[in-house]
mmCIF file of C-alpha atoms in Angstrom:
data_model
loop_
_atom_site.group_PDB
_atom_site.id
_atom_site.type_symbol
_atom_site.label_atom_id
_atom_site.label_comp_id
_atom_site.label_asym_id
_atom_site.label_seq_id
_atom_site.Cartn_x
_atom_site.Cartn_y
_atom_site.Cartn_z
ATOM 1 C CA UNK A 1 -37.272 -53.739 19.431
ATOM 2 C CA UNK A 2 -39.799 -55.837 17.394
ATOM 3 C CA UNK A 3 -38.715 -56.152 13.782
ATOM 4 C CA UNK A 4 -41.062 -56.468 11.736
ATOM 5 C CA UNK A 5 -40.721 -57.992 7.970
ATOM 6 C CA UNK A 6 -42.802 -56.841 5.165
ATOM 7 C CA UNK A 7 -43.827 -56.909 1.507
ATOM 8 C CA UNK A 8 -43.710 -53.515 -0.654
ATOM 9 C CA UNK A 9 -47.281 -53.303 -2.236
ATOM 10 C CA UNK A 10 -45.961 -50.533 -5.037
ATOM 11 C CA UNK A 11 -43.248 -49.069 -6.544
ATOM 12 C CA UNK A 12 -41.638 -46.003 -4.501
ATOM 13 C CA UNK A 13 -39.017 -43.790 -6.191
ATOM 14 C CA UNK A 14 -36.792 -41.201 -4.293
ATOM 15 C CA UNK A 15 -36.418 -37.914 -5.548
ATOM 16 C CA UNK A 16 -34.069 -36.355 -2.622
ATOM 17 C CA UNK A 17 -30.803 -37.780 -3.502
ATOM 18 C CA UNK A 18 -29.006 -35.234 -0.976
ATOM 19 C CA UNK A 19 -31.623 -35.768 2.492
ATOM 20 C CA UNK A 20 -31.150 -33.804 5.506
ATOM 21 C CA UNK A 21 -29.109 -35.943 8.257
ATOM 22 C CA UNK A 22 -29.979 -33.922 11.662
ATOM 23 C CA UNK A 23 -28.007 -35.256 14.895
ATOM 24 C CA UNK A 24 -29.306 -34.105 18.614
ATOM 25 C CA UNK A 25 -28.323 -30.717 19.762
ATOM 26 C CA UNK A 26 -28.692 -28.780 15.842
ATOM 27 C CA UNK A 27 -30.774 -26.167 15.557
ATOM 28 C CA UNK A 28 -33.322 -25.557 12.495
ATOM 29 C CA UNK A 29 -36.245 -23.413 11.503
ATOM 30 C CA UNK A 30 -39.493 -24.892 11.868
ATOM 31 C CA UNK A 31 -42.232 -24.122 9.352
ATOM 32 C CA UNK A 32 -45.557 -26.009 8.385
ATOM 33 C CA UNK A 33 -47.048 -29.107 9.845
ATOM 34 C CA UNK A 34 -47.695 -31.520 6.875
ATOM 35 C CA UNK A 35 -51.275 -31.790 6.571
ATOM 36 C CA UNK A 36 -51.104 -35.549 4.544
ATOM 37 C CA UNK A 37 -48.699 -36.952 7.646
ATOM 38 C CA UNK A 38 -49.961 -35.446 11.328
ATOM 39 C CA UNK A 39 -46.946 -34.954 13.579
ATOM 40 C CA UNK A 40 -44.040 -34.522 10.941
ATOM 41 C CA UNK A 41 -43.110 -30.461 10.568
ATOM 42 C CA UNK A 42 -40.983 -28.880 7.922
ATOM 43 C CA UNK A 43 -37.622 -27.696 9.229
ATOM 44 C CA UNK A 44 -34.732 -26.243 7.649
ATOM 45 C CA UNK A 45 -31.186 -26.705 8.538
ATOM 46 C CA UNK A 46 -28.415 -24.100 8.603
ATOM 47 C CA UNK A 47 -27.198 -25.258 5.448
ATOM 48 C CA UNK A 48 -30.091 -24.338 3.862
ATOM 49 C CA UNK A 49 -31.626 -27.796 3.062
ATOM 50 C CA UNK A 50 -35.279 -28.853 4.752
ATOM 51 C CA UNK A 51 -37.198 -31.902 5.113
ATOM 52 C CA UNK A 52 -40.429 -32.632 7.143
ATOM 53 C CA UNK A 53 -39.424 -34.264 10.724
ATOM 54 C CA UNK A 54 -41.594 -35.962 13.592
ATOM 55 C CA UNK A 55 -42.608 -33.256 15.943
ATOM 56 C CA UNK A 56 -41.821 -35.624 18.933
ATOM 57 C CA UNK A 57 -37.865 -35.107 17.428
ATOM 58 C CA UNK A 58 -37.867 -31.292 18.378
ATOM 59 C CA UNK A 59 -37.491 -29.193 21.128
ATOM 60 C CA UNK A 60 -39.695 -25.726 19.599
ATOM 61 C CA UNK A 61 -38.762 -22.593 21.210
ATOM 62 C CA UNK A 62 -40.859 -19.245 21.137
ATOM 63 C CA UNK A 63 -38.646 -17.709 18.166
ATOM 64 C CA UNK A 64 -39.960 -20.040 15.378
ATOM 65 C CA UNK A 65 -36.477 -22.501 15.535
ATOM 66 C CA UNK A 66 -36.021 -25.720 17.220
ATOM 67 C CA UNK A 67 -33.718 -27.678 19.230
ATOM 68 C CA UNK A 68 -33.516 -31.141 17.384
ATOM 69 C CA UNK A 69 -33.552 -33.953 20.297
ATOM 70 C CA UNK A 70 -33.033 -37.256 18.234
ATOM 71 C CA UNK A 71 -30.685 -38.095 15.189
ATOM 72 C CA UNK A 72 -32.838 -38.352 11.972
ATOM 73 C CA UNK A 73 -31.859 -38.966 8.810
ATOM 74 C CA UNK A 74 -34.332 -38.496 5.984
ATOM 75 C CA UNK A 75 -33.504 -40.627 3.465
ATOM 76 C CA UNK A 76 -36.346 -42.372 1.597
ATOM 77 C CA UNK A 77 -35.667 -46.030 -0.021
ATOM 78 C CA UNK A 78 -36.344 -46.549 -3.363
ATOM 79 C CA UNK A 79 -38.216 -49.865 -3.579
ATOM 80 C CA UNK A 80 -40.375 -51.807 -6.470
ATOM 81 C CA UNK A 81 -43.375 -53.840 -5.931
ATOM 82 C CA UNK A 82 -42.476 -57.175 -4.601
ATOM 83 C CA UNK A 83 -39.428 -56.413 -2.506
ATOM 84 C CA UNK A 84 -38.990 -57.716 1.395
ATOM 85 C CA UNK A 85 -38.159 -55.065 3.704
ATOM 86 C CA UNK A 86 -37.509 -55.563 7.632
ATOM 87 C CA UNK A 87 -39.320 -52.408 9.789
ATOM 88 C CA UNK A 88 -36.707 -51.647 12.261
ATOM 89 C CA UNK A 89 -39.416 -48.785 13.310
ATOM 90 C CA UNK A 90 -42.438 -47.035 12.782
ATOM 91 C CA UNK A 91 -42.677 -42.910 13.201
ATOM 92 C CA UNK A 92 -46.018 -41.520 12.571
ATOM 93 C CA UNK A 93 -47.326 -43.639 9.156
ATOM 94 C CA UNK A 94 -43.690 -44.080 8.175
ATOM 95 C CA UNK A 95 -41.269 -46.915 8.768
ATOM 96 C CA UNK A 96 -37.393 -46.915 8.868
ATOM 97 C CA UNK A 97 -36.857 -50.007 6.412
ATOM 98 C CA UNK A 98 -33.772 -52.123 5.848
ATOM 99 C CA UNK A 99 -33.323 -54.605 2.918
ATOM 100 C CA UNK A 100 -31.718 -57.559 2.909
ATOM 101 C CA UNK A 101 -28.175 -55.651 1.443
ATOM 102 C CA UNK A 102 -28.282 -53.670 4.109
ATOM 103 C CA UNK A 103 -29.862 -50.516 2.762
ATOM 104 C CA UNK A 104 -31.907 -48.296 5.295
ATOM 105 C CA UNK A 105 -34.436 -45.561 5.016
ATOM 106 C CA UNK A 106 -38.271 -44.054 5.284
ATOM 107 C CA UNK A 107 -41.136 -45.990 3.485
ATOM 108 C CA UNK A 108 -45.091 -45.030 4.059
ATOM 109 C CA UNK A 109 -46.518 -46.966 5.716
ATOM 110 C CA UNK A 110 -49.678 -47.567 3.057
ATOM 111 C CA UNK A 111 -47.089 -48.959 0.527
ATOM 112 C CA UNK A 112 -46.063 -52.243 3.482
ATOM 113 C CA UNK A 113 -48.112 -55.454 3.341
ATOM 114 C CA UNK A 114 -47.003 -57.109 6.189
ATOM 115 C CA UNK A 115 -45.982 -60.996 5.986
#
């Protein structure tokens, strides 16, 4: 896996302080594609809570619900202009970003200036 380091060009706030953690084999509702983010859907989990996922994540069956076929974890990382970040991967115009304490999570890719 090529890691990748980067600079963040903006500040990026999270709002979801609770985000959906999905692990292979669960089974959500799938609604609406996002049209700003090709290939990520909106699902919702038994609990109740929803997030948008990568398509290439679900199994879809014919009843409107999904097999989930990868972990994911949607958790966003706060970050402010300025900050290093290491891409540990990219998913469809988002990368899963670690600082340097160790802190993971999704960043757009528009907000990474790569060093």
């Amino acid at each position: 896996i090529a890691v990748t380091h980067f600079t963040v060009t903006a500040d990026y706030e999270v709002i979801d302080r609770a985000p959906l953690a999905l692990v292979k084999g669960d089974r959500v509702r799938v609604g609406r594609t996002d049209p700003a983010w090709p290939g990520w859907v909106w699902v919702t989990a038994i609990d109740g809570r929803g997030s948008y996922v990568p398509e290439d994540h679900l199994k879809l069956a014919d009843d409107q619900t999904a097999q989930v076929t990868d972990d994911f974890h949607a958790r966003d990382l706060s970050a402010k202009r300025g900050d290093r970040v290491q891409s540990l991967r990219e998913v469809r115009g988002w990368h899963w970003c670690r600082r340097s304490g160790g802190e993971e999570g999704w960043l757009p890719a528009y907000l990474l200036k790569a060093d």
